[in-house]
Amino acid sequence: MSTTTVTTTTILLPEYLENIYAEVETSFGRFLSLVREIPGGAIIINYIRASYKNDPYRSLFELALALFAIRYFLASKFSYNEKDMVKLSDKDIDELVEEWNPEPIVLPVSDKEQWQADSNPLVIGAVASRVELQVPNGEHLKNVANLASNDFLNMSQREETKDAAKKQIAFSGIGACGPPNFYGTQDAHARLEEDLARFLGAERAILYSQDFCTVPSVIACFLKRGDIVVYDSGIALATQKGIELSRCTAYHFNHNDMDNLEKVLADLKPMLDEGPLTRRFIITEGLFQNFGDSPDLRRICELKKKFKYRLFLDETLSIGVLGATGRGLPELYGIPRTDVEVTTGALSYALGSSGGFCVGENAMVHHQLISSSAYVFSAAIPPYFARVASVSLRLLQEDDSVSRLQSSINFLYSKFKECQKLKKLVIITSSDVSPILHLRLHRDLRSRLDLPVSYGGPGSAMEKIVQRGDEHGYFDENYNRESQILQQIVDRVLNNHNILITRCKRILHHEKLPLLPELMIHINVAFSESELSEAFEAVSSEIYNVLQQL
Amino acid sequence: MSKTIPDALIDNDSPQEKAEKEFGSLTSKEWLFVSKHNPGEPLPVPIEDEPPYFILIATYLNYLILIIIGHIRDFFGKLFHPELFRDVMVKDGIAPWYANFESFYTRRLKTRLDDCFARPICGVPGRYIKCYDRTSDDYNNTYNYSGTVTERLNLSSYNYLGFAQSSGLCTSESIKTVEKYGTNSAGPRVSVGTTDLHLECEDVVAKFTGKDNALVFSMGYGTNANLFTSLVDSKCCVISDSLNHGSIRTGVRLSGASVKTFAHNDMAALERTLRSVISQGQPKTHRPWKKIFVAVEGLYSMEGTLCNLPKLVELRKRYKFYLFVDEAHSIGAMGPNGKGVCDYFGISSSNIDIMMGTFTKSFGATGGYIAADKAIIDRLKLDLTTNTYGESMSPAVLTQIITSLKIIDGQLNGNEGKERLQRIAFNSRYLRLGLKRLGFIVYGADDSPVIPLLLYLPPKMPAFSRMMYDRKVAVVVVGYPATDITSSRIRFCVSSSLKKEDIDYLLKCCDEIGDTLFLKFSTGIAGGEKHPGDYKKGIAPRWTLEEVLEKTPEDCKKAMY
Ligand SMILES: Cc1ncc(COP(=O)(O)O)c(C=O)c1O
């Protein structure tokens, strides 16, 4: 089916105009055949033809606008090179069509992988600090201590946030039913944007509907082809995707290595000085999702000023956690938020709601309102999400949740740090302010088990497999084995001690940077020191039991 | 007066009044209709009418003048008021956030009509919508809010079935869920974010769409944007409709697959593309493609057109591509049972490989889903980044989805679901035919609840929007770059929550504004004629309002319209 277009001329042209029309038409025809001679000319003509229905008048007017319009059509499409095209008859094509058989949409999940899906816990009821779990054999475990939750401050279970949610739902229903630019913006959204901006000391904030989509969309909004990014080689997947999406020129520096960053920036300088002035960003995280550590913000700020870069700081994990009052990494360093040009964060972590946000100066946020794809092309977040986050922000300023969380973190961290029997088995990669404790197998143990130094990343076998699109190769025996060892620990902690911890479940072939499997213990403010002690005893003994046997 | 959006006022409506403003009650059983395409019949081709020449010429001239004036203002502005251009200037050796040309369109064209966008509201975006009153005395750079709201008839929200409500079963169940489950799910699906509620929701969605299994995500855009990386790679080809949504384009771009686009809904062009793509193989190497996907939408939200599913299914059999259909707008809103385009065309959902949709529209919730065969979902559970890294759905949203789906399906609240479906079908057909008869050019399929009314000239966008606003109707205007440069339009999103009388009123407003703004230039080729065959005689449809209101409610139910 095609959309039939019927052109109707309702005004009658006087005769002399008809003549001019004919004149224009013939000379235009000659002009067109000339253009066709130029390489690529035919394509342009066809394009114009197709879009303007063979009508010279419309095309002429359009030409006047073409320059202006082209700037907006930077999308890339592939096309066959003319010389590259093989001439085929219809019959040949029919045969080729007949012969061609696609590969299946996806590979079936193999027996070796099935355990991954089975090991995901199923919670019955609320995901609170204590949960009821249904294990694969159908049994229910009651009152399990939940050390896998991102709701570090337990905001999602507080009466205040629940009441706010209920009140808002009773007032405005669930969905916003429209993008923010079309009647999707409600008072609740405006309040949260103000609250976030005020809390973080920024000019303005903007909300996104999902944590995972926020960073890529913000990056792609400001960085285009030709722009420069220098990123930490430990950034999370969402940021990696954002850089890929933006098609800017990207360089990385060693994880949290400021000297290396300086070197990279200095090496780039001569080249950049020669070229046109492009947008330049340094991208790092407030608290690394992959490691649980933080960069030296002071050094980064010095370097970015010296080399004239902007700083993009992803604080998904750190808002509500770092700094005396939970205002994130700059607070920890006593640096004003205005020194960080772009800050992204999530409502779905310490704030106990859902969605993401970005804060910074007015002009930057304003540009996102019309140019950030995840903002423009998606519905506004449900107003009750916004209300919940606003209440969480108020609560964490009013009570001592943040400092209690920090002392819990400190307590558990020092327990693990001091534990002698784990010294040779695991390494703590997270810092003593991270609400998630990251443990990975000790180097010596890993080499004894013949495990590679790391998985994936630039130059690795996995990278080549992904480039080849060889889906069978996505399954990595070693990665699977190491993950399984960690899962054994997780399972034993659950079954023997009624405590739920988790491990990193990153998808190897999606990751562009090297990674190592880790055990992760998420601290929650709801637990007392004695509960945390118990958790420590349970986890350390099971780590010992499992790893000692290997 | 405040510069920020005020807090919502306490409203004094009784619960009944409030409910009526969110979802109008049905005034007569006559205002119902079942929308369905009869299998075997060819798909009625939506015919796009064209305005007279001088309208197009004027449109181009309009842009030209706007651009010239814009550049003149930029030139003198930079000379005399450089502080206004700080954002596009180099500062301390740092490039501006965005280039001058990137912001030219916004600064010089869009700001002029910014008051028609992002109008803040409060409360339920139901039949009526409460818009904050605002004025601007600096050409839409900032606004002054008086603190009051005005209730306006809502033709702008994606509230197709009217589930945006603050009372009723969906809301009371969702509130109970908040009490029981809390305000979020505390992590990604693979760590702790999977609850019994998630599984129940996925089960309900799978049954509703007629697929084995489903996965739900907290954002519709994110569903698409991160789906394709798990399905295709650089050895695959995605053939995409030229008007596909931004989320699909982002997703395909991120996947690294080769992309071909075909003219919107042009099945002949699609077939040509398929033949060329399959026979030529991958660029340079000419190796056969690993997989070929065709990505379309069920109902196009800017055009009101439906995908030609019967033809797509036929082509899929022949060319062995995988079919992806984004049912963001069609799920719930189309078909006798509200099950989307498959239901509407009477085609089994087994003919679509990946069914995607969102809950933001018909269900009054938020988020997206993917429904497919078990093997595919099993793989995606392990391989999909949103599932592994992204937050999981919030509990109360899941309840809203489960409850609204069950209502549509008739498992809850008896006949309510059916009535909602039949009301939207009637309302859509009535409004569409009414507009055609009045002489407007509208696009799209007869049964589509999305009705774009073409304005062409850019200044008519703010004019139409403001005049409607003054008449207490909230509408959405869409222009370049969301549409092509000549086809600026108003988009009506019809809802079940509207009463027939609301549409009468809307037609009256359109009639008045249409005369003032000179918008009635349809030729009758796309319907709306007084007597069949009028178009051929050169008689354009120009019914009077009274005639339209009298005849259309009955006529719109007939197949010939
Ligand atoms: C076709 C299509 N897909 C996806 C989306 C995104 O959905 P959501 O608003 O839930 O993010 C939209 C929304 O506008 C859409 O129209």
XYZ file of N, CA, C and O and ligand atoms in Angstrom, chain A residues 377-379, chain B residues 158 219-221 224 245 247 297 301 326 328-329 356 358 360-361 367, ligand 1:
96
model
N 11.488 12.331 23.716
C 10.702 11.255 23.130
C 10.063 10.335 24.165
O 9.718 9.210 23.866
N 9.970 10.770 25.386
C 9.389 9.876 26.381
C 8.419 10.636 27.261
O 8.506 11.859 27.398
N 7.507 9.892 27.860
C 6.552 10.523 28.761
C 7.263 10.999 30.019
O 8.292 10.454 30.411
N -1.987 11.293 26.099
C -2.120 9.946 25.551
C -2.968 9.114 26.508
O -2.514 8.120 27.057
N 10.548 2.101 31.405
C 10.433 3.221 30.469
C 10.272 2.700 29.043
O 11.023 1.822 28.614
N 9.312 3.249 28.330
C 9.060 2.794 26.965
C 10.206 3.133 26.032
O 10.641 2.312 25.232
N 10.711 4.363 26.166
C 11.825 4.788 25.331
C 13.023 3.868 25.539
O 13.645 3.399 24.594
N 12.997 0.385 23.799
C 13.470 0.362 22.420
C 14.951 0.703 22.315
O 15.687 0.072 21.566
N 9.654 6.113 15.488
C 9.892 6.924 16.678
C 11.387 7.043 17.010
O 12.161 6.139 16.699
N 12.981 6.606 19.667
C 13.536 5.533 20.502
C 13.992 4.361 19.644
O 15.028 3.748 19.921
N 5.832 0.804 13.338
C 4.968 1.079 14.478
C 3.555 0.643 14.133
O 3.164 0.632 12.969
N 2.147 8.061 15.774
C 1.557 9.048 16.666
C 1.519 10.450 16.073
O 0.861 11.315 16.612
N 6.194 -1.786 17.046
C 6.083 -0.956 18.243
C 4.623 -0.538 18.383
O 4.109 0.234 17.584
N 3.260 1.148 20.806
C 3.124 2.154 21.857
C 1.738 2.788 21.867
O 1.109 2.908 22.906
N 1.261 3.186 20.688
C -0.015 3.897 20.647
C -1.181 2.985 20.310
O -2.320 3.314 20.590
N 6.455 -4.919 20.762
C 6.863 -3.985 21.797
C 5.706 -3.024 22.016
O 4.898 -2.791 21.119
N 4.078 0.287 24.972
C 4.297 1.032 26.207
C 3.007 1.080 27.015
O 1.921 0.900 26.488
N 2.468 3.773 28.856
C 2.296 5.196 29.127
C 1.004 5.724 28.541
O 0.506 6.746 28.969
N 0.516 5.056 27.526
C -0.590 5.638 26.784
C -1.938 5.103 27.256
O -2.539 5.671 28.133
N 6.126 3.036 31.395
C 6.977 1.883 31.123
C 6.679 1.230 29.793
O 5.822 1.688 29.038
C 6.185 4.664 19.067
C 6.689 4.972 20.424
N 7.572 4.154 21.033
C 8.041 4.404 22.267
C 7.658 5.525 22.968
C 8.269 5.812 24.305
O 7.440 5.503 25.352
P 7.585 6.136 26.799
O 6.913 7.455 26.749
O 6.860 5.171 27.667
O 9.016 6.227 27.129
C 6.727 6.387 22.394
C 6.277 7.550 23.153
O 6.077 8.629 22.822
C 6.242 6.126 21.094
O 5.388 6.956 20.501
